Short mmCIF file of N, CA, C and O in Angstrom, two decimals:
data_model
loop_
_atom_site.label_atom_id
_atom_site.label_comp_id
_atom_site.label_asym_id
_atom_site.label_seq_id
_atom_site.Cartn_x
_atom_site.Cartn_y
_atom_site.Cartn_z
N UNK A 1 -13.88 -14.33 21.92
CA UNK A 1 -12.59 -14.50 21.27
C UNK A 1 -12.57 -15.89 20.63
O UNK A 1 -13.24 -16.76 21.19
N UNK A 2 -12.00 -16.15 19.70
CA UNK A 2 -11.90 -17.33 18.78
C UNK A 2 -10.65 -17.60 18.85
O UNK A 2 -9.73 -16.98 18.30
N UNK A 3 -10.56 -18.89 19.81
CA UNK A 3 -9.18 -19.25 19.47
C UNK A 3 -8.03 -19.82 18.17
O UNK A 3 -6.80 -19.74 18.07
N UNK A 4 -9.14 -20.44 17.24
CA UNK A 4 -8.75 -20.52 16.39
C UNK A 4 -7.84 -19.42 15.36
O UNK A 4 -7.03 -19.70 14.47
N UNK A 5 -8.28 -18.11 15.85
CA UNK A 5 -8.17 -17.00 15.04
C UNK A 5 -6.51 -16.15 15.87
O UNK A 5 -5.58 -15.50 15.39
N UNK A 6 -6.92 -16.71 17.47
CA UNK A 6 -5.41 -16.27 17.66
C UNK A 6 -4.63 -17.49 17.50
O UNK A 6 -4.55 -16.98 16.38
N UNK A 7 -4.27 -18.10 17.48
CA UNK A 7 -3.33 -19.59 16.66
C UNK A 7 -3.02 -19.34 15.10
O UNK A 7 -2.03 -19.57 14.41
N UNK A 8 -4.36 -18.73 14.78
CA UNK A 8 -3.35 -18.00 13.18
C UNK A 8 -2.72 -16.99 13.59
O UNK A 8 -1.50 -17.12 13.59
N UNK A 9 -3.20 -15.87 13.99
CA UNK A 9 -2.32 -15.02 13.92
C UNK A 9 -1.27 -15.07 14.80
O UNK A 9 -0.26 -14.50 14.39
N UNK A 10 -1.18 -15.68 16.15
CA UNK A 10 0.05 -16.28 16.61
C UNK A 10 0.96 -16.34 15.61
O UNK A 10 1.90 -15.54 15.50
N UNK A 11 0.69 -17.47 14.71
CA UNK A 11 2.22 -18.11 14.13
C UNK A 11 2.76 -16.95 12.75
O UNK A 11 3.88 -16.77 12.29
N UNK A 12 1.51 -16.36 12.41
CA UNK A 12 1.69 -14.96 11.76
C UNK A 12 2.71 -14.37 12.36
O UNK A 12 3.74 -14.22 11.69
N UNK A 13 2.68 -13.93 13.62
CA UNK A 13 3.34 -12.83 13.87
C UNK A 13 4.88 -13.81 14.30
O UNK A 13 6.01 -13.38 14.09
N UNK A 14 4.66 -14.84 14.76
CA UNK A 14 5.44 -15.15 15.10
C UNK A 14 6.96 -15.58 14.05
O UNK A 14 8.17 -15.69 14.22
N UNK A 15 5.90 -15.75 12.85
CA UNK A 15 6.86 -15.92 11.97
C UNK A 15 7.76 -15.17 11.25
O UNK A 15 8.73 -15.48 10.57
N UNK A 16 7.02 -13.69 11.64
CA UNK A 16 7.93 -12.68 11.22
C UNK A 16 8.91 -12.17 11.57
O UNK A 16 9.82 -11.68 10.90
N UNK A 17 8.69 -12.28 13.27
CA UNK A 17 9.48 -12.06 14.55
C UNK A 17 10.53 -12.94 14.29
O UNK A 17 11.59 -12.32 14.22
N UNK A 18 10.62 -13.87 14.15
CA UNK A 18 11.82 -15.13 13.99
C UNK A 18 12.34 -14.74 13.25
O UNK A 18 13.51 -14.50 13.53
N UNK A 19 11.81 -14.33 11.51
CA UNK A 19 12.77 -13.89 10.50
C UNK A 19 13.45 -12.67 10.59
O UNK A 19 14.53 -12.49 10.03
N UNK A 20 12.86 -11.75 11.30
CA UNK A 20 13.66 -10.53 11.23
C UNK A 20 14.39 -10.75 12.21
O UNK A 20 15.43 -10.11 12.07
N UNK A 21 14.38 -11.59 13.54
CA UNK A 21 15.69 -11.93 14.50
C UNK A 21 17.06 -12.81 13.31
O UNK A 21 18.24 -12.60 13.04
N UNK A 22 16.18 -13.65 12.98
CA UNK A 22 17.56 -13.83 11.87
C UNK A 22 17.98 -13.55 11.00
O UNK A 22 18.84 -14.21 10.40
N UNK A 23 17.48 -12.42 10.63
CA UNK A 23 17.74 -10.95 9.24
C UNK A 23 19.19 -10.04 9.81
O UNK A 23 20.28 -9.75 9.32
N UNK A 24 18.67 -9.86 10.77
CA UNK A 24 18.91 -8.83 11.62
C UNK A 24 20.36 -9.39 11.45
O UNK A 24 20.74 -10.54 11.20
N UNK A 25 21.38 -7.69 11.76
CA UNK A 25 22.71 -8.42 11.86
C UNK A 25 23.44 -8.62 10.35
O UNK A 25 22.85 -8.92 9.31
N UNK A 26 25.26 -8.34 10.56
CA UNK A 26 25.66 -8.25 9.39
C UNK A 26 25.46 -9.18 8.74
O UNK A 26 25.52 -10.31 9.22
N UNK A 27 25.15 -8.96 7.42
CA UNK A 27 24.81 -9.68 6.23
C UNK A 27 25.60 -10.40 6.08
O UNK A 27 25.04 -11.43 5.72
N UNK A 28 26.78 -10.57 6.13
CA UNK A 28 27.72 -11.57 5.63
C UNK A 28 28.42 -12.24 6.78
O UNK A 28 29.07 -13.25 6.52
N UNK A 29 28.37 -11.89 7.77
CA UNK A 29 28.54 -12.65 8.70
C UNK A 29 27.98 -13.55 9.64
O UNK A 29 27.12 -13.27 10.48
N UNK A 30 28.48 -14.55 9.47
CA UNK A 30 27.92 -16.18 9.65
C UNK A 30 27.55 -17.00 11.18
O UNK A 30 27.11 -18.12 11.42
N UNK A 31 28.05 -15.63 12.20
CA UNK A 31 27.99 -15.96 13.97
C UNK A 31 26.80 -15.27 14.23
O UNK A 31 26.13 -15.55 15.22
N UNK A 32 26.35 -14.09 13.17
CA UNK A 32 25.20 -13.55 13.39
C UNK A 32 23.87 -13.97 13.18
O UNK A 32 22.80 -13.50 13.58
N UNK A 33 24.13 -14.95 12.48
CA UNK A 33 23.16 -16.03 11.60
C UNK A 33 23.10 -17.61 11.99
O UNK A 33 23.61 -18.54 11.36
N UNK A 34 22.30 -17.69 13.24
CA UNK A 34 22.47 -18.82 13.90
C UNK A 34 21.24 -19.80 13.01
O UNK A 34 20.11 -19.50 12.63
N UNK A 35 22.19 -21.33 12.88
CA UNK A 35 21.49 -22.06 12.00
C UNK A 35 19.85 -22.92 12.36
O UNK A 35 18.89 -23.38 11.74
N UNK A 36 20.37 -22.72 13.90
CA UNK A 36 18.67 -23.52 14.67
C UNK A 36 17.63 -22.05 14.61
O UNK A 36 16.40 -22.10 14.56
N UNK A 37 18.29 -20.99 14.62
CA UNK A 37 17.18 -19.87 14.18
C UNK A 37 16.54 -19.83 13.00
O UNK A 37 15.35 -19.53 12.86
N UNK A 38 17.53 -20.20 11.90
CA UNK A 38 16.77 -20.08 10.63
C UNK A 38 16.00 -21.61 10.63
O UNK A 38 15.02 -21.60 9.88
N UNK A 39 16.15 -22.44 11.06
CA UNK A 39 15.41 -23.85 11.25
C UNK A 39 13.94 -23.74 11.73
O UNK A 39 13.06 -24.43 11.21
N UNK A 40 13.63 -22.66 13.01
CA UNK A 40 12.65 -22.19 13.70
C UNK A 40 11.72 -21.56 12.95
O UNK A 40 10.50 -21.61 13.06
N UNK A 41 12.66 -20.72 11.85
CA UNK A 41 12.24 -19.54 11.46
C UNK A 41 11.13 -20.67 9.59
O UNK A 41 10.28 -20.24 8.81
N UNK A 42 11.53 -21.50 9.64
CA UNK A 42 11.14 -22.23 8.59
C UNK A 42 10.34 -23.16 9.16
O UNK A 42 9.30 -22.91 8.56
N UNK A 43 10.08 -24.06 9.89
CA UNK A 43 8.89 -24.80 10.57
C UNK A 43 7.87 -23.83 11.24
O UNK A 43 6.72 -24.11 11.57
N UNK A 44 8.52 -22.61 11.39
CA UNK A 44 6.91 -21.95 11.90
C UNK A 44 6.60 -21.41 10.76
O UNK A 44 5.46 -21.79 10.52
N UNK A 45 7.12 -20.48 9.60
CA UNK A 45 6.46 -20.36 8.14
C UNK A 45 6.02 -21.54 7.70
O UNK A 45 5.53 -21.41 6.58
N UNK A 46 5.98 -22.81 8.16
CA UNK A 46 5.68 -23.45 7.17
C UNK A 46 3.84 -24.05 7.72
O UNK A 46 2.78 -24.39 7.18
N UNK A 47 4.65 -23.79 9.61
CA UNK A 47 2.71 -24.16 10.18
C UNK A 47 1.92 -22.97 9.94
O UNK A 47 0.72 -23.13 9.73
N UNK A 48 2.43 -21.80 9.96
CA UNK A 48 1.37 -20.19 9.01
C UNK A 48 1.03 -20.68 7.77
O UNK A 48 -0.13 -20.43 7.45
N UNK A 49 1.67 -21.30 6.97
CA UNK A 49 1.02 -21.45 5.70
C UNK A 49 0.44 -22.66 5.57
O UNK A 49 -0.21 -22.60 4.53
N UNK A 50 0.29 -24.06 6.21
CA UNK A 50 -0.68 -24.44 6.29
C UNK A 50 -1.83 -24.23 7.23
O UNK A 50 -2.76 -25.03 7.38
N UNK A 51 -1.68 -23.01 7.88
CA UNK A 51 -2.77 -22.54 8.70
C UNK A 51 -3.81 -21.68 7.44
O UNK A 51 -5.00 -21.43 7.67
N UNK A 52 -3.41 -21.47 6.69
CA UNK A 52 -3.71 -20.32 5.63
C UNK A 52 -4.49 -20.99 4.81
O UNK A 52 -5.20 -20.39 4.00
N UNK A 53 -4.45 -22.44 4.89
CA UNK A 53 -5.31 -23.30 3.63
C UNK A 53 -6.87 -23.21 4.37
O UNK A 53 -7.22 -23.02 5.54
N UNK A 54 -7.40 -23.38 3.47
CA UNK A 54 -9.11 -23.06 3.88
C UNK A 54 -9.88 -21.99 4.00
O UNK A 54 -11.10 -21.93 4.21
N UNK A 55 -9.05 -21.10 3.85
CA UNK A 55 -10.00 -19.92 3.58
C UNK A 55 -9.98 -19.36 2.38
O UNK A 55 -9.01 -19.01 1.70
N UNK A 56 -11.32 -19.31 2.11
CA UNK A 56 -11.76 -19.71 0.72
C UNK A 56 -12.05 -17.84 0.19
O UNK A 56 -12.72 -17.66 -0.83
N UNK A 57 -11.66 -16.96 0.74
CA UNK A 57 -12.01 -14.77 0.68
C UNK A 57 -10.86 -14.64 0.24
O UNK A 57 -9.86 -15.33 0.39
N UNK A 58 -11.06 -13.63 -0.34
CA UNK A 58 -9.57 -13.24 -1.60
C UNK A 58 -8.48 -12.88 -0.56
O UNK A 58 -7.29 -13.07 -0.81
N UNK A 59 -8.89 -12.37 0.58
CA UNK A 59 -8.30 -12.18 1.37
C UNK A 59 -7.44 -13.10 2.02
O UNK A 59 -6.43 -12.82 2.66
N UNK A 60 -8.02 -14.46 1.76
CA UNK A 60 -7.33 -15.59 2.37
C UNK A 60 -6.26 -15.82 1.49
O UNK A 60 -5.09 -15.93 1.86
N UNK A 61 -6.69 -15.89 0.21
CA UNK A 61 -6.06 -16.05 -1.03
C UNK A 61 -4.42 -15.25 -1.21
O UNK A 61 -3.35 -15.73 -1.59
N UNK A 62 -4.78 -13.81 -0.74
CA UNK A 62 -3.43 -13.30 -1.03
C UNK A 62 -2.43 -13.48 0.80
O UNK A 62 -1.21 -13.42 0.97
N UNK A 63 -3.36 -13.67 1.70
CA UNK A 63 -2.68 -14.36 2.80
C UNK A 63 -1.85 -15.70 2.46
O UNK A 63 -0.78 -15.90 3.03
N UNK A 64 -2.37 -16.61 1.50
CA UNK A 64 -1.48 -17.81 1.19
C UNK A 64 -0.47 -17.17 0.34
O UNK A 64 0.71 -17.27 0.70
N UNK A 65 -0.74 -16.52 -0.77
CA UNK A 65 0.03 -16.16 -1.63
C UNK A 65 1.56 -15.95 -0.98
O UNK A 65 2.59 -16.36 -1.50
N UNK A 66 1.48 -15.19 0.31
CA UNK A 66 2.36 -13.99 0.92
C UNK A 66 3.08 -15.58 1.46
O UNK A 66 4.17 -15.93 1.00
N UNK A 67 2.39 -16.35 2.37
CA UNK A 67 3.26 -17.63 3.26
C UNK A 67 4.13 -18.24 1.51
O UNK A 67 5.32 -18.55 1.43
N UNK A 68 3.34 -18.27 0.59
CA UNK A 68 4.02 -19.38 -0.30
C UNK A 68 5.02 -18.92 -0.68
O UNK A 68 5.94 -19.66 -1.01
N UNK A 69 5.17 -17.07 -0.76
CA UNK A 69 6.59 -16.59 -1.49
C UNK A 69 7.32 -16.79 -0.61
O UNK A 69 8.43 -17.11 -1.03
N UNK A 70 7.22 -16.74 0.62
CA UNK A 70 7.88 -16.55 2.33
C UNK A 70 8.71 -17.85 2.08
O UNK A 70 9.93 -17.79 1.97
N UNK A 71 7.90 -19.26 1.99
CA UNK A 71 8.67 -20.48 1.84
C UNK A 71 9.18 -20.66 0.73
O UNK A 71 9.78 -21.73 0.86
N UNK A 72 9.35 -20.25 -0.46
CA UNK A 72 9.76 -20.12 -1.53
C UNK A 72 11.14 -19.81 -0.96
O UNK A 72 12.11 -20.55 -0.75
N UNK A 73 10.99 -18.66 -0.81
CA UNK A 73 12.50 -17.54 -0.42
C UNK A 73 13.27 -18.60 0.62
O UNK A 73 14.38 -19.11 0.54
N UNK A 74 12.55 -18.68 1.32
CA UNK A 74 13.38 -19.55 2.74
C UNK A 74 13.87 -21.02 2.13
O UNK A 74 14.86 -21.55 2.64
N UNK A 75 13.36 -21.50 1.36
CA UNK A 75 13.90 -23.15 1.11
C UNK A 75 14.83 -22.80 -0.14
O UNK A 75 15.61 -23.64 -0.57
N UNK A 76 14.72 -21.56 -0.71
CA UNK A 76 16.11 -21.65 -1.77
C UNK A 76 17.02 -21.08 -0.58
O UNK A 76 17.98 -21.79 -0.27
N UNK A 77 16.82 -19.90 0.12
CA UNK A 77 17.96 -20.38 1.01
C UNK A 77 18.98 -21.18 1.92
O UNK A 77 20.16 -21.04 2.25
N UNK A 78 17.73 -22.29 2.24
CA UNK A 78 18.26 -23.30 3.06
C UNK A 78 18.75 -24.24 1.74
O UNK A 78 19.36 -25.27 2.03
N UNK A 79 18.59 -24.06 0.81
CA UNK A 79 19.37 -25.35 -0.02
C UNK A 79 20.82 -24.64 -0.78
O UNK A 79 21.69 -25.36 -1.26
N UNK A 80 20.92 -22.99 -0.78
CA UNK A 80 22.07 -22.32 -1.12
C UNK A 80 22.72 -22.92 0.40
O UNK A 80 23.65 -23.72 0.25
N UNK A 81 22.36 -22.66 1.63
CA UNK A 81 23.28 -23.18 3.02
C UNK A 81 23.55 -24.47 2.94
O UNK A 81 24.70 -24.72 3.29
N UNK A 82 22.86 -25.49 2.56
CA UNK A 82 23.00 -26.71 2.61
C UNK A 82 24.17 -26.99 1.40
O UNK A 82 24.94 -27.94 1.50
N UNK A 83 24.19 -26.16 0.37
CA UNK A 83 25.02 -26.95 -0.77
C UNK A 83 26.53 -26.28 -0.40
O UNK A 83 27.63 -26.79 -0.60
N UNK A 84 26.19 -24.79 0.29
CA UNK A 84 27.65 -24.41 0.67
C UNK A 84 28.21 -25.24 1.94
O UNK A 84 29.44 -25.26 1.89
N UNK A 85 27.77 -25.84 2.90
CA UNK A 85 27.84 -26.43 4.00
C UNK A 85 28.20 -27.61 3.50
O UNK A 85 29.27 -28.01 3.94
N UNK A 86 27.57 -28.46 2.55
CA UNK A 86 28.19 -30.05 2.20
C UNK A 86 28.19 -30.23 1.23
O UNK A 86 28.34 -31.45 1.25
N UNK A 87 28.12 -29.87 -0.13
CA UNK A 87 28.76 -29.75 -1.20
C UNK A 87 29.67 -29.25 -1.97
O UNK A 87 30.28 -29.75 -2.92
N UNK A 88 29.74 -28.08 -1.41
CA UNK A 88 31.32 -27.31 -2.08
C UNK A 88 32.38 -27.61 -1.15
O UNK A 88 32.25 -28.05 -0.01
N UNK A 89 33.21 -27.39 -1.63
CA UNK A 89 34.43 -27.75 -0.62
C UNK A 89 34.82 -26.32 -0.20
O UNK A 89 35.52 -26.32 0.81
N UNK A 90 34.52 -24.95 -0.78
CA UNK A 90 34.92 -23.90 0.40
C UNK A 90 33.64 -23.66 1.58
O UNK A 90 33.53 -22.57 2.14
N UNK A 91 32.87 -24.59 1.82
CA UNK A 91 32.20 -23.72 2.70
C UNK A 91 31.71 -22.78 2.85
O UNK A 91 31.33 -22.04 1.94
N UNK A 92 31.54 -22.46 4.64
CA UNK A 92 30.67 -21.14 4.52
C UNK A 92 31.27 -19.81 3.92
O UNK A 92 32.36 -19.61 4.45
N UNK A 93 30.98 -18.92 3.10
CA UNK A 93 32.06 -17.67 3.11
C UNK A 93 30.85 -16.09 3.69
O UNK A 93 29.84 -15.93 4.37
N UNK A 94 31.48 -15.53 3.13
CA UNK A 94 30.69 -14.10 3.56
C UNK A 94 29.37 -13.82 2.19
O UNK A 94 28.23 -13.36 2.11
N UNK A 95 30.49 -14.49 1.20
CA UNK A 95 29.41 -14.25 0.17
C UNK A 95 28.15 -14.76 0.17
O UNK A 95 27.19 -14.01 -0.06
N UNK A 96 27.95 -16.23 0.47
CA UNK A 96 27.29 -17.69 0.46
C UNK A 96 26.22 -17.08 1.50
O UNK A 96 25.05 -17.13 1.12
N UNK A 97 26.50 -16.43 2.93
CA UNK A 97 25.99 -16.21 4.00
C UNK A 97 24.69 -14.50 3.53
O UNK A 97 23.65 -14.05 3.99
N UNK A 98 25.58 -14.16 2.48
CA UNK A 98 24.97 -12.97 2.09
C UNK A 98 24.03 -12.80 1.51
O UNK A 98 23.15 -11.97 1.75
N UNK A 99 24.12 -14.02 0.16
CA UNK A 99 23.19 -15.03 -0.25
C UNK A 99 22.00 -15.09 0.71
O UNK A 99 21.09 -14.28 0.85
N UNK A 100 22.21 -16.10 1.26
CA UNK A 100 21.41 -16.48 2.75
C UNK A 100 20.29 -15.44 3.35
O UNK A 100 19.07 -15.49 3.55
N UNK A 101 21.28 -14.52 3.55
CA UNK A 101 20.31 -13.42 4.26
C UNK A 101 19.77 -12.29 3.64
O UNK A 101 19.29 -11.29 4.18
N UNK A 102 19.95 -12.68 1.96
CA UNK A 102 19.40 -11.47 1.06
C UNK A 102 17.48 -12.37 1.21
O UNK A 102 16.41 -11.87 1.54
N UNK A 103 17.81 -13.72 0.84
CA UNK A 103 16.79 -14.62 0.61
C UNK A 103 16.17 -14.54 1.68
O UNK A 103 15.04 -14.06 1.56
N UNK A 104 16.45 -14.81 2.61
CA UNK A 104 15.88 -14.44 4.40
C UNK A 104 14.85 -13.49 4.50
O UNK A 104 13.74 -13.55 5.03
N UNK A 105 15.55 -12.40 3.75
CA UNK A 105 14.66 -10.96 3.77
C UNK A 105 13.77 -10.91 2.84
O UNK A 105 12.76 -10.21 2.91
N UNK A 106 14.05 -11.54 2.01
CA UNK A 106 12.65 -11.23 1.12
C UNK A 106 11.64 -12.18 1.75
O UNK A 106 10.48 -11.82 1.60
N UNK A 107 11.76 -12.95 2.21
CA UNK A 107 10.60 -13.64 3.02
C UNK A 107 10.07 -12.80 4.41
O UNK A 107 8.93 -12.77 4.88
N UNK A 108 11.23 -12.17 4.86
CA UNK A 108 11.05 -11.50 6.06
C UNK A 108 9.70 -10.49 4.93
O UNK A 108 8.50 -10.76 4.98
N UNK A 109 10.34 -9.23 3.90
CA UNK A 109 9.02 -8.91 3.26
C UNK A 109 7.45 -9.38 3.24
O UNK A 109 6.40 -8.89 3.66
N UNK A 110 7.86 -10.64 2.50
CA UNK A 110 6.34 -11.72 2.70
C UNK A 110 5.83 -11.59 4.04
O UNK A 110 4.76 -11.05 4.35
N UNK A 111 6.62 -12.08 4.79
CA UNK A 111 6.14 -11.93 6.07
C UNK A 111 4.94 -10.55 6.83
O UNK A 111 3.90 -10.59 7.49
N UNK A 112 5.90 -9.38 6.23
CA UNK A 112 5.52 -8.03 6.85
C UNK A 112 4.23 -7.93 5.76
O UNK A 112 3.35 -7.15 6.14
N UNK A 113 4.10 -8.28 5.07
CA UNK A 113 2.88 -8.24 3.85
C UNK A 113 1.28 -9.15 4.61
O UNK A 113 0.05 -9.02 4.59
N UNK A 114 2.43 -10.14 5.24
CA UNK A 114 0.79 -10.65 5.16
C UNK A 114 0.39 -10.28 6.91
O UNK A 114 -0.76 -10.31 7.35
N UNK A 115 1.49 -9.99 7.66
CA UNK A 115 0.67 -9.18 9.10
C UNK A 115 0.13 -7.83 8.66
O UNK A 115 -0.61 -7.15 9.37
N UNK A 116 0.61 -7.39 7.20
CA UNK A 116 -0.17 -6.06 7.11
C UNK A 116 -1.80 -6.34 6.63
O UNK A 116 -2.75 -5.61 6.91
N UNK A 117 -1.83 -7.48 5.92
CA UNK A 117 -2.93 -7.92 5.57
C UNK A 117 -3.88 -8.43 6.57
O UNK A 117 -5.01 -7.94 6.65
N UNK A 118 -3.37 -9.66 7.57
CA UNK A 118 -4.17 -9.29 8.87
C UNK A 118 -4.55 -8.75 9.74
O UNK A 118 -5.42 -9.18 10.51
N UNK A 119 -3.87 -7.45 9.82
CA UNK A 119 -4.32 -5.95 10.69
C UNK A 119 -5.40 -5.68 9.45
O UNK A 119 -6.28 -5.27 10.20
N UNK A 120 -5.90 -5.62 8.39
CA UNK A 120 -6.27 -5.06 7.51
C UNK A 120 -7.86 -6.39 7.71
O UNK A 120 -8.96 -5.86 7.83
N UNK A 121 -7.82 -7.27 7.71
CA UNK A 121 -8.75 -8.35 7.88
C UNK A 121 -9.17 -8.05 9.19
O UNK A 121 -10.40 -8.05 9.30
N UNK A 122 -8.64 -7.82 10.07
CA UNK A 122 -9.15 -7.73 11.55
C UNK A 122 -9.76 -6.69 11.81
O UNK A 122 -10.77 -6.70 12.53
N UNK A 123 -9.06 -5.11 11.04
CA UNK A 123 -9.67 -4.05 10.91
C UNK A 123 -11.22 -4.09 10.34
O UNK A 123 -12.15 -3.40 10.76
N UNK A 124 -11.25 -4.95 9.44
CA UNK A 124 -12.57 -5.05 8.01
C UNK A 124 -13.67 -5.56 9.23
O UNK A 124 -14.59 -4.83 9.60
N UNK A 125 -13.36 -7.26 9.91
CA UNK A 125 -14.13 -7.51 10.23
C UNK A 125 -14.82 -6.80 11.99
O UNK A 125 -15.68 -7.17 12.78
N UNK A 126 -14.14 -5.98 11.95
CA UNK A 126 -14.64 -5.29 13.48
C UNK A 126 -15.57 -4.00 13.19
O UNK A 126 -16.12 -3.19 13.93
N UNK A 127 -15.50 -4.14 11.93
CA UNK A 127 -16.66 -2.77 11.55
C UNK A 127 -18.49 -3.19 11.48
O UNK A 127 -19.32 -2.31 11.23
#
């Protein structure tokens, strides 16, 4: 066993697990959407995708691809939360939060893309 290899896929899976715990739950509502979850849910996408640098197989290639849309999605969300939270003066609303967790999910996607891709790498190399 290579530990190196479960420490990637650790934070792989783990990162998906986090996003769909904070997917999960009405969309527009803002008690369902705890803010140290989506915090979790963005420092561990962000150690998967620098886990993802160095592998040089196309395979690695569309593995980064998948973390970079993942943090893409997640940091325009956290800066739509951040500007409704201390820049506007209405705050959080249902809409803002909906926002939030449309963006959430498309990373949650990324996410499910690239554990499909490492069942698919793990599959390749056990043959």
């Amino acid at each position: 066993m290579n530990p190196e290899k479960v420490v990637f896929g650790f934070f792989i899976v783990l990162s998906l697990t986090l996003n769909f715990g904070f997917v999960i739950g009405d969309i527009d509502d803002p008690s369902h959407h705890h803010p140290w979850e989506f915090f979790a849910v963005i420092v561990v996408n962000l150690i998967a995708t620098v886990l993802k640098f160095g592998d040089r197989s196309q395979l690695g290639a569309l593995l980064l691809a998948t973390s970079l849309v993942a943090m893409l999605q997640l940091m325009a969300a956290a800066l739509v939360w951040v500007m409704a939270a201390y820049a506007s003066g209405v705050g959080m609303t249902s809409s803002t939060m909906a926002s939030i967790v449309s963006l959430a999910a498309g990373a949650l996607i990324a996410n499910v893309i690239s554990v499909i891709l490492l069942v698919i790498e793990t599959f390749l190399l056990r043959r």
